[in-house]
């Protein structure tokens, strides 16, 4: 039962353009969502998060959008840089638990 | 470096042996988590501690797995009688409740286990 889905295993974007990574979820109880970036042989690095009471959160080049009715969130990176090349995971959690449910990841490649 | 640290970074063992991993969380974080990640998958939750109390365990944590956090600081994860299916990256994370009321988990570099 995959409660958090990242349907695009990979994405390639030109340097300077926008990268859009998508994530869908099925559990309407989720109230906190996060994006992590992971380089090979390293642990996930926290990027940005959003609470279900908001529909947008920005931090520098990174913006996360949440559409609760569609159970969909997206991460926008603009402008994309070669150093952004990594695997991106979305994660979600619900009240009453501290465990995160992760998607399977999207590998982003930013081409110079 | 004040992040989450894990030791060892790599462990190769033979099937049937016991292994133990250590996690040192960020010093002021009272919550500690263990996850497991296999190739092509996202991290999967194993267990969670608040201070020294183990408050949640996944059904993935079979009876061969045991985790402790004896003094509410570092934690250990032991796998007994390892099987080839235990080969994975074992990730530790820690968190503390922020001013907004949310917890954000910060991960360590992981321990990669290979069972031959």
PDB file of C-alpha atoms in Angstrom:
ATOM      1  CA  UNK A   1       0.000   0.000   0.000  1.00  0.00           C
ATOM      2  CA  UNK A   2       1.991   2.956  -1.350  1.00  0.00           C
ATOM      3  CA  UNK A   3       0.493   5.935   0.450  1.00  0.00           C
ATOM      4  CA  UNK A   4       3.004   8.381  -1.049  1.00  0.00           C
ATOM      5  CA  UNK A   5       3.758   8.089  -4.753  1.00  0.00           C
ATOM      6  CA  UNK A   6       6.343   9.693  -6.969  1.00  0.00           C
ATOM      7  CA  UNK A   7       5.382   8.496 -10.408  1.00  0.00           C
ATOM      8  CA  UNK A   8       8.340   9.952 -12.290  1.00  0.00           C
ATOM      9  CA  UNK A   9      11.490   7.953 -11.570  1.00  0.00           C
ATOM     10  CA  UNK A  10      13.677  10.479 -13.360  1.00  0.00           C
ATOM     11  CA  UNK A  11      13.720  14.008 -14.744  1.00  0.00           C
ATOM     12  CA  UNK A  12      16.270  15.920 -16.815  1.00  0.00           C
ATOM     13  CA  UNK A  13      16.328  19.715 -16.924  1.00  0.00           C
ATOM     14  CA  UNK A  14      18.643  22.275 -18.467  1.00  0.00           C
ATOM     15  CA  UNK A  15      20.648  24.462 -16.120  1.00  0.00           C
ATOM     16  CA  UNK A  16      18.819  27.699 -15.365  1.00  0.00           C
ATOM     17  CA  UNK A  17      15.380  26.281 -16.137  1.00  0.00           C
ATOM     18  CA  UNK A  18      12.683  25.252 -13.670  1.00  0.00           C
ATOM     19  CA  UNK A  19      12.574  21.743 -12.216  1.00  0.00           C
ATOM     20  CA  UNK A  20       9.159  20.500 -11.105  1.00  0.00           C
ATOM     21  CA  UNK A  21       8.979  17.335  -9.048  1.00  0.00           C
ATOM     22  CA  UNK A  22       5.603  15.834  -8.235  1.00  0.00           C
ATOM     23  CA  UNK A  23       4.220  13.725  -5.423  1.00  0.00           C
ATOM     24  CA  UNK A  24       0.761  12.258  -4.836  1.00  0.00           C
ATOM     25  CA  UNK A  25      -0.644  10.826  -1.643  1.00  0.00           C
ATOM     26  CA  UNK A  26      -3.686   8.805  -0.694  1.00  0.00           C
ATOM     27  CA  UNK A  27      -4.028   9.312   3.061  1.00  0.00           C
ATOM     28  CA  UNK A  28      -6.209  12.341   3.788  1.00  0.00           C
ATOM     29  CA  UNK A  29      -4.960  12.326   7.400  1.00  0.00           C
ATOM     30  CA  UNK A  30      -1.480  13.489   6.359  1.00  0.00           C
ATOM     31  CA  UNK A  31      -0.920  16.982   7.742  1.00  0.00           C
ATOM     32  CA  UNK A  32       2.803  17.653   7.274  1.00  0.00           C
ATOM     33  CA  UNK A  33       4.804  17.147   4.113  1.00  0.00           C
ATOM     34  CA  UNK A  34       8.526  17.357   3.440  1.00  0.00           C
ATOM     35  CA  UNK A  35      11.025  17.153   0.615  1.00  0.00           C
ATOM     36  CA  UNK A  36      14.464  15.629   1.027  1.00  0.00           C
ATOM     37  CA  UNK A  37      17.421  15.497  -1.325  1.00  0.00           C
ATOM     38  CA  UNK A  38      19.754  12.518  -1.375  1.00  0.00           C
ATOM     39  CA  UNK A  39      23.189  12.134  -2.899  1.00  0.00           C
ATOM     40  CA  UNK A  40      24.683   8.651  -3.385  1.00  0.00           C
ATOM     41  CA  UNK A  41      26.125   7.100  -0.225  1.00  0.00           C
ATOM     42  CA  UNK A  42      24.711   9.890   1.959  1.00  0.00           C
ATOM     43  CA  UNK A  43      21.634  10.229   4.115  1.00  0.00           C
ATOM     44  CA  UNK A  44      18.649  12.332   3.006  1.00  0.00           C
ATOM     45  CA  UNK A  45      19.070  16.078   3.510  1.00  0.00           C
ATOM     46  CA  UNK A  46      16.020  18.112   4.521  1.00  0.00           C
ATOM     47  CA  UNK A  47      15.045  20.734   1.946  1.00  0.00           C
ATOM     48  CA  UNK A  48      11.663  22.236   2.684  1.00  0.00           C
ATOM     49  CA  UNK A  49       8.380  21.378   4.355  1.00  0.00           C
ATOM     50  CA  UNK A  50       4.756  22.473   4.366  1.00  0.00           C
ATOM     51  CA  UNK A  51       1.922  22.118   6.818  1.00  0.00           C
ATOM     52  CA  UNK A  52      -1.539  21.200   5.566  1.00  0.00           C
ATOM     53  CA  UNK A  53      -2.864  24.588   6.690  1.00  0.00           C
ATOM     54  CA  UNK A  54      -0.807  26.223   3.935  1.00  0.00           C
ATOM     55  CA  UNK A  55      -0.769  25.810   0.180  1.00  0.00           C
ATOM     56  CA  UNK A  56       2.675  27.249  -0.544  1.00  0.00           C
ATOM     57  CA  UNK A  57       6.026  27.593   1.171  1.00  0.00           C
ATOM     58  CA  UNK A  58       9.168  29.176  -0.249  1.00  0.00           C
ATOM     59  CA  UNK A  59      12.802  28.982   0.720  1.00  0.00           C
ATOM     60  CA  UNK A  60      15.204  30.577  -1.699  1.00  0.00           C
ATOM     61  CA  UNK A  61      15.162  28.672  -4.985  1.00  0.00           C
ATOM     62  CA  UNK A  62      12.809  26.027  -3.574  1.00  0.00           C
ATOM     63  CA  UNK A  63       9.023  26.321  -3.418  1.00  0.00           C
ATOM     64  CA  UNK A  64       6.614  23.614  -2.345  1.00  0.00           C
ATOM     65  CA  UNK A  65       2.968  23.717  -3.389  1.00  0.00           C
ATOM     66  CA  UNK A  66       0.233  21.682  -1.714  1.00  0.00           C
ATOM     67  CA  UNK A  67      -3.141  20.927  -3.306  1.00  0.00           C
ATOM     68  CA  UNK A  68      -5.123  19.135  -0.619  1.00  0.00           C
ATOM     69  CA  UNK A  69      -8.194  18.511  -2.732  1.00  0.00           C
ATOM     70  CA  UNK A  70      -6.068  16.721  -5.322  1.00  0.00           C
ATOM     71  CA  UNK A  71      -3.814  15.153  -2.670  1.00  0.00           C
ATOM     72  CA  UNK A  72      -0.847  16.433  -4.620  1.00  0.00           C
ATOM     73  CA  UNK A  73       2.299  18.348  -3.810  1.00  0.00           C
ATOM     74  CA  UNK A  74       5.081  19.603  -5.978  1.00  0.00           C
ATOM     75  CA  UNK A  75       8.562  20.982  -5.516  1.00  0.00           C
ATOM     76  CA  UNK A  76       9.732  23.759  -7.817  1.00  0.00           C
ATOM     77  CA  UNK A  77      13.422  24.544  -8.129  1.00  0.00           C
ATOM     78  CA  UNK A  78      14.256  27.701 -10.005  1.00  0.00           C
ATOM     79  CA  UNK A  79      16.765  28.285 -11.407  1.00  0.00           C
ATOM     80  CA  UNK A  80      18.045  24.717 -11.506  1.00  0.00           C
ATOM     81  CA  UNK A  81      21.773  24.206 -10.971  1.00  0.00           C
ATOM     82  CA  UNK A  82      24.015  21.211 -11.723  1.00  0.00           C
ATOM     83  CA  UNK A  83      24.541  20.762  -7.960  1.00  0.00           C
ATOM     84  CA  UNK A  84      20.814  20.067  -7.644  1.00  0.00           C
ATOM     85  CA  UNK A  85      21.333  16.728  -9.410  1.00  0.00           C
ATOM     86  CA  UNK A  86      20.267  14.148  -6.834  1.00  0.00           C
ATOM     87  CA  UNK A  87      17.371  11.906  -5.875  1.00  0.00           C
ATOM     88  CA  UNK A  88      14.449  13.804  -4.349  1.00  0.00           C
ATOM     89  CA  UNK A  89      12.043  12.162  -1.910  1.00  0.00           C
ATOM     90  CA  UNK A  90       8.755  13.490  -0.684  1.00  0.00           C
ATOM     91  CA  UNK A  91       7.541  12.385   2.725  1.00  0.00           C
ATOM     92  CA  UNK A  92       4.377  12.792   4.752  1.00  0.00           C
ATOM     93  CA  UNK A  93       3.206  12.246   8.292  1.00  0.00           C
ATOM     94  CA  UNK A  94      -0.096  12.355  10.147  1.00  0.00           C
ATOM     95  CA  UNK A  95      -1.200  13.311  13.654  1.00  0.00           C
ATOM     96  CA  UNK A  96      -0.562  10.763  16.375  1.00  0.00           C
ATOM     97  CA  UNK A  97       2.568   9.345  14.800  1.00  0.00           C
ATOM     98  CA  UNK A  98       6.064  10.603  14.224  1.00  0.00           C
ATOM     99  CA  UNK A  99       6.954   8.218  11.417  1.00  0.00           C
ATOM    100  CA  UNK A 100       7.406   9.577   7.937  1.00  0.00           C
ATOM    101  CA  UNK A 101       6.048   7.789   4.883  1.00  0.00           C
ATOM    102  CA  UNK A 102       8.363   8.293   1.916  1.00  0.00           C
ATOM    103  CA  UNK A 103       7.825   8.079  -1.806  1.00  0.00           C
ATOM    104  CA  UNK A 104      10.169   6.079  -4.008  1.00  0.00           C
ATOM    105  CA  UNK A 105      12.080   9.133  -5.198  1.00  0.00           C
ATOM    106  CA  UNK A 106      12.703  11.031  -8.425  1.00  0.00           C
ATOM    107  CA  UNK A 107      16.213  11.282  -9.820  1.00  0.00           C
ATOM    108  CA  UNK A 108      16.832  14.826 -11.068  1.00  0.00           C
ATOM    109  CA  UNK A 109      19.614  15.505 -13.513  1.00  0.00           C
ATOM    110  CA  UNK A 110      20.431  19.140 -14.257  1.00  0.00           C
ATOM    111  CA  UNK A 111      22.342  19.437 -17.489  1.00  0.00           C
ATOM    112  CA  UNK A 112      25.009  22.139 -17.797  1.00  0.00           C
TER     113      UNK A 112
ATOM    114  CA  UNK B   1      30.021  18.679  13.026  1.00  0.00           C
ATOM    115  CA  UNK B   2      26.789  18.863  15.000  1.00  0.00           C
ATOM    116  CA  UNK B   3      24.676  16.667  12.726  1.00  0.00           C
ATOM    117  CA  UNK B   4      23.507  13.101  13.233  1.00  0.00           C
ATOM    118  CA  UNK B   5      26.389  10.631  13.128  1.00  0.00           C
ATOM    119  CA  UNK B   6      26.287   6.898  12.477  1.00  0.00           C
ATOM    120  CA  UNK B   7      28.891   4.200  12.900  1.00  0.00           C
ATOM    121  CA  UNK B   8      30.077   2.209  11.139  1.00  0.00           C
ATOM    122  CA  UNK B   9      29.422   3.649   7.692  1.00  0.00           C
ATOM    123  CA  UNK B  10      29.791   0.247   6.077  1.00  0.00           C
ATOM    124  CA  UNK B  11      29.457  -3.266   7.433  1.00  0.00           C
ATOM    125  CA  UNK B  12      29.986  -6.515   5.582  1.00  0.00           C
ATOM    126  CA  UNK B  13      29.030  -9.663   7.435  1.00  0.00           C
ATOM    127  CA  UNK B  14      28.295 -13.292   6.793  1.00  0.00           C
ATOM    128  CA  UNK B  15      24.810 -14.707   7.012  1.00  0.00           C
ATOM    129  CA  UNK B  16      23.981 -15.756  10.540  1.00  0.00           C
ATOM    130  CA  UNK B  17      26.253 -13.258  12.267  1.00  0.00           C
ATOM    131  CA  UNK B  18      25.032 -10.506  14.600  1.00  0.00           C
ATOM    132  CA  UNK B  19      25.680  -6.847  13.849  1.00  0.00           C
ATOM    133  CA  UNK B  20      25.213  -3.658  15.856  1.00  0.00           C
ATOM    134  CA  UNK B  21      24.985  -0.099  14.586  1.00  0.00           C
ATOM    135  CA  UNK B  22      25.273   3.099  16.570  1.00  0.00           C
ATOM    136  CA  UNK B  23      23.558   6.456  16.088  1.00  0.00           C
ATOM    137  CA  UNK B  24      24.415   9.723  17.831  1.00  0.00           C
ATOM    138  CA  UNK B  25      21.624  12.263  17.344  1.00  0.00           C
ATOM    139  CA  UNK B  26      21.855  16.035  17.308  1.00  0.00           C
ATOM    140  CA  UNK B  27      22.508  16.878  20.956  1.00  0.00           C
ATOM    141  CA  UNK B  28      19.326  18.745  21.847  1.00  0.00           C
ATOM    142  CA  UNK B  29      17.003  16.369  19.959  1.00  0.00           C
ATOM    143  CA  UNK B  30      14.879  14.154  22.192  1.00  0.00           C
ATOM    144  CA  UNK B  31      13.350  12.064  19.386  1.00  0.00           C
ATOM    145  CA  UNK B  32      15.312   9.446  17.474  1.00  0.00           C
ATOM    146  CA  UNK B  33      14.234   7.258  14.554  1.00  0.00           C
ATOM    147  CA  UNK B  34      15.566   4.296  12.616  1.00  0.00           C
ATOM    148  CA  UNK B  35      14.685   3.710   8.964  1.00  0.00           C
ATOM    149  CA  UNK B  36      15.805   1.169   6.385  1.00  0.00           C
ATOM    150  CA  UNK B  37      16.309   1.922   2.713  1.00  0.00           C
ATOM    151  CA  UNK B  38      16.750  -0.584  -0.084  1.00  0.00           C
ATOM    152  CA  UNK B  39      17.658   0.103  -3.703  1.00  0.00           C
ATOM    153  CA  UNK B  40      14.985   1.985  -5.603  1.00  0.00           C
ATOM    154  CA  UNK B  41      12.857   2.603  -2.538  1.00  0.00           C
ATOM    155  CA  UNK B  42      12.375   5.429  -0.113  1.00  0.00           C
ATOM    156  CA  UNK B  43      13.320   5.048   3.543  1.00  0.00           C
ATOM    157  CA  UNK B  44      10.969   2.771   5.508  1.00  0.00           C
ATOM    158  CA  UNK B  45      10.251   3.459   9.164  1.00  0.00           C
ATOM    159  CA  UNK B  46      11.513   0.898  11.668  1.00  0.00           C
ATOM    160  CA  UNK B  47      11.190   2.425  15.130  1.00  0.00           C
ATOM    161  CA  UNK B  48      11.039   5.653  17.142  1.00  0.00           C
ATOM    162  CA  UNK B  49      12.261   6.748  20.572  1.00  0.00           C
ATOM    163  CA  UNK B  50      11.265   9.697  22.662  1.00  0.00           C
ATOM    164  CA  UNK B  51      14.091  10.090  25.140  1.00  0.00           C
ATOM    165  CA  UNK B  52      14.787   6.505  26.273  1.00  0.00           C
ATOM    166  CA  UNK B  53      11.284   5.180  25.603  1.00  0.00           C
ATOM    167  CA  UNK B  54      10.638   3.176  22.446  1.00  0.00           C
ATOM    168  CA  UNK B  55       7.186   4.395  21.493  1.00  0.00           C
ATOM    169  CA  UNK B  56       6.533   2.983  18.048  1.00  0.00           C
ATOM    170  CA  UNK B  57       7.737  -0.058  16.117  1.00  0.00           C
ATOM    171  CA  UNK B  58       7.052  -1.122  12.564  1.00  0.00           C
ATOM    172  CA  UNK B  59       6.002  -4.635  11.673  1.00  0.00           C
ATOM    173  CA  UNK B  60       9.215  -4.614   9.593  1.00  0.00           C
ATOM    174  CA  UNK B  61      11.106  -4.859  12.887  1.00  0.00           C
ATOM    175  CA  UNK B  62      11.135  -8.629  13.277  1.00  0.00           C
ATOM    176  CA  UNK B  63      12.177 -10.347  16.481  1.00  0.00           C
ATOM    177  CA  UNK B  64      15.735 -10.511  15.147  1.00  0.00           C
ATOM    178  CA  UNK B  65      15.925  -6.719  15.375  1.00  0.00           C
ATOM    179  CA  UNK B  66      16.298  -4.812  18.623  1.00  0.00           C
ATOM    180  CA  UNK B  67      16.892  -1.134  19.241  1.00  0.00           C
ATOM    181  CA  UNK B  68      17.830   0.650  22.429  1.00  0.00           C
ATOM    182  CA  UNK B  69      18.404   4.167  23.613  1.00  0.00           C
ATOM    183  CA  UNK B  70      19.473   3.547  27.200  1.00  0.00           C
ATOM    184  CA  UNK B  71      20.164   7.075  28.406  1.00  0.00           C
ATOM    185  CA  UNK B  72      18.090   9.011  25.945  1.00  0.00           C
ATOM    186  CA  UNK B  73      21.159  10.027  23.973  1.00  0.00           C
ATOM    187  CA  UNK B  74      22.791   7.608  21.491  1.00  0.00           C
ATOM    188  CA  UNK B  75      20.950   4.586  20.146  1.00  0.00           C
ATOM    189  CA  UNK B  76      21.969   1.143  18.946  1.00  0.00           C
ATOM    190  CA  UNK B  77      20.262  -1.124  16.437  1.00  0.00           C
ATOM    191  CA  UNK B  78      21.167  -4.799  16.615  1.00  0.00           C
ATOM    192  CA  UNK B  79      20.321  -7.433  14.041  1.00  0.00           C
ATOM    193  CA  UNK B  80      20.733 -11.023  15.150  1.00  0.00           C
ATOM    194  CA  UNK B  81      21.255 -13.979  12.826  1.00  0.00           C
ATOM    195  CA  UNK B  82      21.528 -11.735   9.776  1.00  0.00           C
ATOM    196  CA  UNK B  83      19.931 -12.822   6.497  1.00  0.00           C
ATOM    197  CA  UNK B  84      20.751 -11.693   2.969  1.00  0.00           C
ATOM    198  CA  UNK B  85      17.448  -9.831   2.894  1.00  0.00           C
ATOM    199  CA  UNK B  86      18.749  -7.586   5.675  1.00  0.00           C
ATOM    200  CA  UNK B  87      21.193  -5.989   3.238  1.00  0.00           C
ATOM    201  CA  UNK B  88      20.189  -2.334   3.091  1.00  0.00           C
ATOM    202  CA  UNK B  89      21.115   1.181   4.181  1.00  0.00           C
ATOM    203  CA  UNK B  90      20.118   1.757   7.803  1.00  0.00           C
ATOM    204  CA  UNK B  91      19.357   5.394   8.475  1.00  0.00           C
ATOM    205  CA  UNK B  92      19.040   7.191  11.772  1.00  0.00           C
ATOM    206  CA  UNK B  93      17.277  10.514  12.210  1.00  0.00           C
ATOM    207  CA  UNK B  94      16.579  12.845  15.104  1.00  0.00           C
ATOM    208  CA  UNK B  95      14.166  15.668  15.763  1.00  0.00           C
ATOM    209  CA  UNK B  96      12.822  18.063  18.322  1.00  0.00           C
ATOM    210  CA  UNK B  97       9.490  19.846  18.334  1.00  0.00           C
ATOM    211  CA  UNK B  98       9.868  23.278  16.745  1.00  0.00           C
ATOM    212  CA  UNK B  99       8.173  26.543  17.663  1.00  0.00           C
ATOM    213  CA  UNK B 100       5.509  25.902  15.015  1.00  0.00           C
ATOM    214  CA  UNK B 101       4.622  22.613  16.686  1.00  0.00           C
ATOM    215  CA  UNK B 102       6.038  20.453  13.919  1.00  0.00           C
ATOM    216  CA  UNK B 103       8.947  18.026  14.028  1.00  0.00           C
ATOM    217  CA  UNK B 104      11.443  17.884  11.183  1.00  0.00           C
ATOM    218  CA  UNK B 105      13.656  14.833  11.076  1.00  0.00           C
ATOM    219  CA  UNK B 106      17.336  15.248  10.245  1.00  0.00           C
ATOM    220  CA  UNK B 107      19.107  12.196   8.933  1.00  0.00           C
ATOM    221  CA  UNK B 108      22.565  10.792   9.441  1.00  0.00           C
ATOM    222  CA  UNK B 109      24.765   9.424   6.643  1.00  0.00           C
ATOM    223  CA  UNK B 110      23.552   5.863   7.167  1.00  0.00           C
ATOM    224  CA  UNK B 111      25.190   2.491   7.681  1.00  0.00           C
ATOM    225  CA  UNK B 112      25.296   0.287   4.604  1.00  0.00           C
ATOM    226  CA  UNK B 113      24.954  -3.369   5.557  1.00  0.00           C
ATOM    227  CA  UNK B 114      25.931  -6.144   3.159  1.00  0.00           C
ATOM    228  CA  UNK B 115      25.130  -9.704   4.208  1.00  0.00           C
ATOM    229  CA  UNK B 116      27.045 -12.326   2.215  1.00  0.00           C
TER     230      UNK B 116
END
